[in-house]
Amino acid sequence: MRSFVEASKEIAREAGSLLLRYFERRVGYELKGEADLITEADRASERLVVDRLRSYFPGHAIVAEEGTGQGGDSEYRWYVDPLDGTTNFAHGFPMFNVTLALEHAGRLVAGVVYDPLRDEMFSAELGGGAYLNNRRIHVSSTDRLEVSLLATGFPSWKRHRNINVHFFHQAAMASHGVRRAGSAALDLAYVACGRLDGYWEFGLNPWDMAAGLLLVTEAGGRVSDMRGGPALLTGPHIVADNGRIHDELLALFEDVFAGRYRVPLPAL
Ligand code: IPD
Ligand code: CA
Ligand code: CA
């Protein structure tokens, strides 16, 4: 039998080429909630991924974003985001991916993030390192926040309650800049391969980050929540970085949580 990671790569590649076909013909979207988009491509990709997982690994539990997964008391649980970056996708902005990850007895053991536009397959296995298209990847060696490149995101769900704009401003002032590309799984994959030095976000779902968190740790990086606690798939926020800027980032976030702005917002 194929290894979990090999099966994941095969499935993600197939789902990725399906997404590409939809992307090229620009599909319309519906709303799941205020500013929370879904397209035909999200549904078709999820159908494909869930069907494949069911046939390769009958009995495994599957948690999939659009709700077609399956429960069960298996020790194995898959997390599936059939299209991460739907808002980008629906607007023709070229930044999206399909991602899946496997948890065994509470530990992430395999994960992939596939970007079909660039044909980039990020993959990791617990204890086996992280890869980009079969080449081993590592986090960056940037050791000061001041010269780092960061990323974050703003979930569409309950966006009026999202306090991230405060963190965004302070982090942008403390670094070379903060990117907001609209695809959490790729943000994490980019930390793993050193294109970004760090990333944080509030309110992610497990399927957005499961593969990416494994990629970052297997690439030698560090993950936690924004207050320095454990990085939980069900936690309120997450930080993932190259390890070297982790303490500086946490210290910055501690100040923002406490309302201590290092750089005040400019007056209008
Ligand atoms: C979203 C993207 C986005 C992030 C949101 C996610 P979706 O996933 O990853 O970058 O900021 O938090 O919900 O809805 O496109 O799968
Ligand atoms: Ca997502
Ligand atoms: Ca999605």
Short mmCIF file of C-alpha atoms and ligand atoms in Angstrom, two decimals:
data_model
loop_
_atom_site.label_atom_id
_atom_site.label_comp_id
_atom_site.label_asym_id
_atom_site.label_seq_id
_atom_site.Cartn_x
_atom_site.Cartn_y
_atom_site.Cartn_z
CA MET A 1 0.00 0.00 0.00
CA ARG A 2 1.15 3.58 -0.71
CA SER A 3 2.32 5.60 2.26
CA PHE A 4 -0.15 8.16 3.63
CA VAL A 5 1.89 11.02 2.25
CA GLU A 6 2.20 9.48 -1.21
CA ALA A 7 -1.56 8.88 -1.32
CA SER A 8 -2.14 12.47 -0.18
CA LYS A 9 0.09 13.83 -2.92
CA GLU A 10 -1.67 11.79 -5.57
CA ILE A 11 -5.11 12.96 -4.38
CA ALA A 12 -4.04 16.61 -4.06
CA ARG A 13 -2.55 16.58 -7.55
CA GLU A 14 -5.79 15.23 -8.99
CA ALA A 15 -7.90 17.77 -7.08
CA GLY A 16 -5.48 20.53 -8.06
CA SER A 17 -5.89 19.90 -11.77
CA LEU A 18 -9.66 19.89 -11.31
CA LEU A 19 -9.40 23.30 -9.57
CA LEU A 20 -7.27 24.61 -12.39
CA ARG A 21 -9.90 23.68 -14.98
CA TYR A 22 -12.56 25.60 -13.01
CA PHE A 23 -10.18 28.56 -12.47
CA GLU A 24 -9.49 28.88 -16.18
CA ARG A 25 -13.17 29.21 -16.98
CA ARG A 26 -13.92 31.62 -14.05
CA VAL A 27 -16.84 30.12 -12.08
CA GLY A 28 -19.37 32.17 -10.15
CA TYR A 29 -19.80 32.08 -6.38
CA GLU A 30 -22.48 31.86 -3.72
CA LEU A 31 -22.34 33.17 -0.16
CA LYS A 32 -22.16 30.82 2.87
CA GLY A 33 -22.30 33.81 5.18
CA GLU A 34 -21.45 37.50 4.94
CA ALA A 35 -18.43 37.76 2.60
CA ASP A 36 -17.84 33.99 3.00
CA LEU A 37 -17.70 32.61 -0.54
CA ILE A 38 -18.21 29.13 -1.97
CA THR A 39 -17.94 27.99 -5.59
CA GLU A 40 -18.77 24.90 -7.59
CA ALA A 41 -15.05 24.16 -7.52
CA ASP A 42 -14.98 23.89 -3.68
CA ARG A 43 -17.74 21.27 -3.87
CA ALA A 44 -16.31 19.30 -6.79
CA SER A 45 -12.84 19.21 -5.26
CA GLU A 46 -14.20 18.06 -1.89
CA ARG A 47 -16.21 15.30 -3.60
CA LEU A 48 -13.08 14.06 -5.33
CA VAL A 49 -10.84 14.17 -2.23
CA VAL A 50 -13.41 12.56 0.07
CA ASP A 51 -14.22 9.80 -2.48
CA ARG A 52 -10.54 8.94 -2.85
CA LEU A 53 -9.90 8.94 0.91
CA ARG A 54 -12.94 6.73 1.48
CA SER A 55 -11.80 4.19 -1.07
CA TYR A 56 -8.12 4.14 -0.01
CA PHE A 57 -8.73 4.29 3.73
CA PRO A 58 -12.22 3.01 4.55
CA GLY A 59 -12.99 3.55 8.20
CA HIS A 60 -10.78 6.60 8.66
CA ALA A 61 -12.63 9.67 9.95
CA ILE A 62 -12.72 12.68 7.59
CA VAL A 63 -13.30 16.30 8.55
CA ALA A 64 -13.88 18.29 5.37
CA GLU A 65 -14.71 22.00 5.18
CA GLU A 66 -17.86 21.72 3.08
CA GLY A 67 -19.33 19.08 5.38
CA THR A 68 -19.16 15.88 3.33
CA GLY A 69 -16.70 14.07 5.57
CA GLN A 70 -17.48 11.09 7.78
CA GLY A 71 -17.31 10.48 11.50
CA GLY A 72 -16.35 7.24 13.21
CA ASP A 73 -14.18 6.22 16.11
CA SER A 74 -11.03 5.58 14.08
CA GLU A 75 -7.71 6.75 15.51
CA TYR A 76 -7.06 8.20 12.06
CA ARG A 77 -8.62 11.52 11.08
CA TRP A 78 -8.16 13.44 7.84
CA TYR A 79 -8.56 17.21 7.57
CA VAL A 80 -9.50 18.40 4.10
CA ASP A 81 -9.67 21.90 2.67
CA PRO A 82 -10.72 21.27 -0.93
CA LEU A 83 -9.99 24.86 -1.95
CA ASP A 84 -8.08 27.15 0.37
CA GLY A 85 -8.24 30.71 -0.92
CA THR A 86 -11.79 30.67 -2.31
CA THR A 87 -12.12 34.46 -2.34
CA ASN A 88 -8.95 34.73 -4.45
CA PHE A 89 -10.18 31.92 -6.69
CA ALA A 90 -13.58 33.53 -7.27
CA HIS A 91 -11.98 36.84 -8.24
CA GLY A 92 -9.32 35.33 -10.50
CA PHE A 93 -6.48 36.23 -8.08
CA PRO A 94 -3.87 33.49 -8.58
CA MET A 95 -3.27 32.27 -5.02
CA PHE A 96 -5.06 29.14 -3.83
CA ASN A 97 -4.40 25.48 -3.07
CA VAL A 98 -5.87 22.18 -1.99
CA THR A 99 -4.62 20.80 1.31
CA LEU A 100 -5.09 17.63 3.34
CA ALA A 101 -3.53 16.25 6.47
CA LEU A 102 -3.75 13.11 8.57
CA GLU A 103 -3.86 12.95 12.35
CA HIS A 104 -3.21 9.67 14.17
CA ALA A 105 -4.10 9.37 17.83
CA GLY A 106 -4.04 13.16 18.17
CA ARG A 107 -0.73 13.77 16.34
CA LEU A 108 -0.32 15.14 12.82
CA VAL A 109 1.53 12.48 10.83
CA ALA A 110 1.25 13.55 7.19
CA GLY A 111 0.23 16.65 5.27
CA VAL A 112 0.30 18.19 1.81
CA VAL A 113 -0.43 21.62 0.34
CA TYR A 114 -0.66 21.68 -3.45
CA ASP A 115 -0.60 24.86 -5.53
CA PRO A 116 -1.71 23.81 -9.04
CA LEU A 117 -0.91 27.19 -10.66
CA ARG A 118 2.77 26.89 -9.84
CA ASP A 119 2.76 23.09 -9.75
CA GLU A 120 4.22 23.23 -6.23
CA MET A 121 3.61 20.23 -3.99
CA PHE A 122 4.57 20.84 -0.35
CA SER A 123 4.59 17.66 1.72
CA ALA A 124 5.65 16.46 5.14
CA GLU A 125 5.62 13.31 7.23
CA LEU A 126 6.14 13.26 10.97
CA GLY A 127 9.87 12.75 11.55
CA GLY A 128 10.58 12.63 7.81
CA GLY A 129 11.23 16.30 7.00
CA ALA A 130 9.39 18.68 4.69
CA TYR A 131 9.62 18.80 0.90
CA LEU A 132 8.76 21.00 -2.05
CA ASN A 133 8.42 18.85 -5.16
CA ASN A 134 10.77 16.19 -3.74
CA ARG A 135 13.39 18.73 -2.67
CA ARG A 136 13.98 19.03 1.09
CA ILE A 137 12.98 22.44 2.47
CA HIS A 138 13.99 24.39 5.56
CA VAL A 139 12.80 27.53 7.29
CA SER A 140 14.75 30.77 6.79
CA SER A 141 17.72 31.83 8.91
CA THR A 142 16.48 35.41 9.53
CA ASP A 143 17.19 36.07 13.18
CA ARG A 144 15.68 39.52 13.79
CA LEU A 145 12.08 40.62 13.47
CA GLU A 146 13.30 43.96 12.12
CA VAL A 147 14.51 42.32 8.89
CA SER A 148 11.81 39.66 8.58
CA LEU A 149 9.01 39.24 6.05
CA LEU A 150 5.73 38.18 7.67
CA ALA A 151 2.23 37.19 6.63
CA THR A 152 -1.20 37.05 8.19
CA GLY A 153 -4.83 36.66 7.16
CA PHE A 154 -8.31 37.87 8.06
CA PRO A 155 -11.03 35.20 8.17
CA SER A 156 -14.26 36.22 6.50
CA TRP A 157 -16.35 34.58 9.22
CA LYS A 158 -17.29 37.09 11.95
CA ARG A 159 -14.88 39.59 10.48
CA HIS A 160 -16.39 42.43 12.50
CA ARG A 161 -15.06 40.72 15.62
CA ASN A 162 -11.56 40.19 14.28
CA ILE A 163 -8.98 42.24 16.18
CA ASN A 164 -6.13 41.39 13.85
CA VAL A 165 -5.85 44.87 12.37
CA HIS A 166 -4.15 46.00 15.61
CA PHE A 167 -1.54 43.22 15.29
CA PHE A 168 -1.18 43.86 11.57
CA HIS A 169 -0.19 47.48 12.11
CA GLN A 170 2.35 46.79 14.87
CA ALA A 171 3.93 43.85 13.02
CA ALA A 172 4.14 45.87 9.80
CA MET A 173 6.01 48.62 11.70
CA ALA A 174 8.36 46.11 13.36
CA SER A 175 9.37 44.16 10.22
CA HIS A 176 10.10 44.56 6.51
CA GLY A 177 6.38 44.05 5.90
CA VAL A 178 3.32 41.86 6.33
CA ARG A 179 1.78 40.08 3.34
CA ARG A 180 -1.92 39.18 3.21
CA ALA A 181 -2.21 36.84 0.26
CA GLY A 182 -5.48 35.10 1.23
CA SER A 183 -4.45 31.47 1.56
CA ALA A 184 -3.52 30.25 5.02
CA ALA A 185 -2.13 26.89 3.91
CA LEU A 186 0.22 28.56 1.41
CA ASP A 187 1.28 31.13 4.02
CA LEU A 188 2.36 28.24 6.24
CA ALA A 189 4.01 26.36 3.36
CA TYR A 190 5.95 29.55 2.51
CA VAL A 191 7.21 29.77 6.11
CA ALA A 192 8.35 26.14 5.78
CA CYS A 193 10.40 26.84 2.66
CA GLY A 194 11.82 30.18 3.83
CA ARG A 195 9.93 32.56 1.51
CA LEU A 196 8.36 34.02 4.65
CA ASP A 197 9.95 34.23 8.11
CA GLY A 198 6.74 34.13 10.12
CA TYR A 199 2.94 34.00 9.98
CA TRP A 200 0.05 34.38 12.41
CA GLU A 201 -3.71 34.36 12.24
CA PHE A 202 -6.83 34.38 14.44
CA GLY A 203 -9.77 32.02 14.04
CA LEU A 204 -8.48 29.47 11.55
CA ASN A 205 -10.20 26.12 11.19
CA PRO A 206 -8.30 22.84 11.60
CA TRP A 207 -8.35 22.12 7.83
CA ASP A 208 -6.71 25.49 7.06
CA MET A 209 -3.63 24.79 9.13
CA ALA A 210 -3.20 21.04 9.81
CA ALA A 211 -0.85 20.31 6.88
CA GLY A 212 0.90 23.68 7.19
CA LEU A 213 1.73 23.26 10.86
CA LEU A 214 3.37 19.90 10.17
CA LEU A 215 5.26 21.42 7.22
CA VAL A 216 6.67 24.19 9.43
CA THR A 217 7.77 21.93 12.27
CA GLU A 218 9.27 19.37 9.88
CA ALA A 219 11.15 22.21 8.15
CA GLY A 220 12.74 23.18 11.47
CA GLY A 221 10.37 26.00 12.46
CA ARG A 222 8.37 26.67 15.58
CA VAL A 223 4.62 26.86 16.15
CA SER A 224 2.57 28.02 19.12
CA ASP A 225 -0.44 30.14 19.85
CA MET A 226 0.03 33.93 19.98
CA ARG A 227 0.50 33.88 23.75
CA GLY A 228 3.15 31.14 23.66
CA GLY A 229 0.83 28.21 24.51
CA PRO A 230 0.60 25.04 22.42
CA ALA A 231 -0.47 25.29 18.77
CA LEU A 232 -3.88 23.60 18.80
CA LEU A 233 -5.97 22.91 15.70
CA THR A 234 -8.97 24.14 17.65
CA GLY A 235 -7.18 27.07 19.32
CA PRO A 236 -8.12 30.75 18.91
CA HIS A 237 -4.91 31.84 17.13
CA ILE A 238 -1.66 30.52 15.75
CA VAL A 239 1.93 31.67 15.12
CA ALA A 240 4.34 29.75 12.90
CA ASP A 241 7.84 30.96 12.14
CA ASN A 242 11.46 30.01 11.63
CA GLY A 243 12.00 29.68 15.40
CA ARG A 244 14.61 32.43 15.49
CA ILE A 245 12.10 35.31 15.58
CA HIS A 246 9.52 33.50 17.72
CA ASP A 247 10.31 35.17 21.05
CA GLU A 248 10.42 38.62 19.48
CA LEU A 249 7.07 38.04 17.78
CA LEU A 250 5.47 36.80 21.00
CA ALA A 251 6.80 39.83 22.89
CA LEU A 252 5.28 42.13 20.25
CA PHE A 253 1.94 40.32 20.46
CA GLU A 254 2.01 40.50 24.26
CA ASP A 255 2.26 44.29 23.99
CA VAL A 256 -0.62 44.48 21.52
CA PHE A 257 -2.85 42.19 23.64
CA ALA A 258 -2.14 44.54 26.56
CA GLY A 259 -2.98 47.63 24.47
CA ARG A 260 0.65 48.87 24.47
CA TYR A 261 1.24 50.18 20.98
CA ARG A 262 4.92 50.52 20.16
CA VAL A 263 4.03 52.71 17.18
CA PRO A 264 0.80 54.70 17.46
CA LEU A 265 -1.62 54.69 14.55
CA PRO A 266 -1.13 57.86 12.51
CA ALA A 267 -3.85 60.47 12.89
CA LEU A 268 -6.19 60.92 9.92
C1 IPD B 1 -9.40 31.11 4.13
C2 IPD B 1 -8.03 31.47 3.65
C3 IPD B 1 -7.62 32.85 4.14
C4 IPD B 1 -7.68 32.94 5.62
C5 IPD B 1 -9.04 32.53 6.13
C6 IPD B 1 -9.43 31.14 5.61
P1 IPD B 1 -10.92 29.45 2.60
O1 IPD B 1 -9.76 29.79 3.72
O2 IPD B 1 -7.08 30.54 4.09
O3 IPD B 1 -6.29 33.16 3.80
O4 IPD B 1 -7.41 34.27 6.02
O5 IPD B 1 -8.96 32.49 7.52
O6 IPD B 1 -10.74 30.85 6.05
O7 IPD B 1 -12.22 29.89 3.20
O8 IPD B 1 -10.56 30.18 1.37
O9 IPD B 1 -10.79 27.98 2.51
CA CA B 2 -9.20 27.47 4.12
CA CA B 3 -11.83 26.21 1.69
#
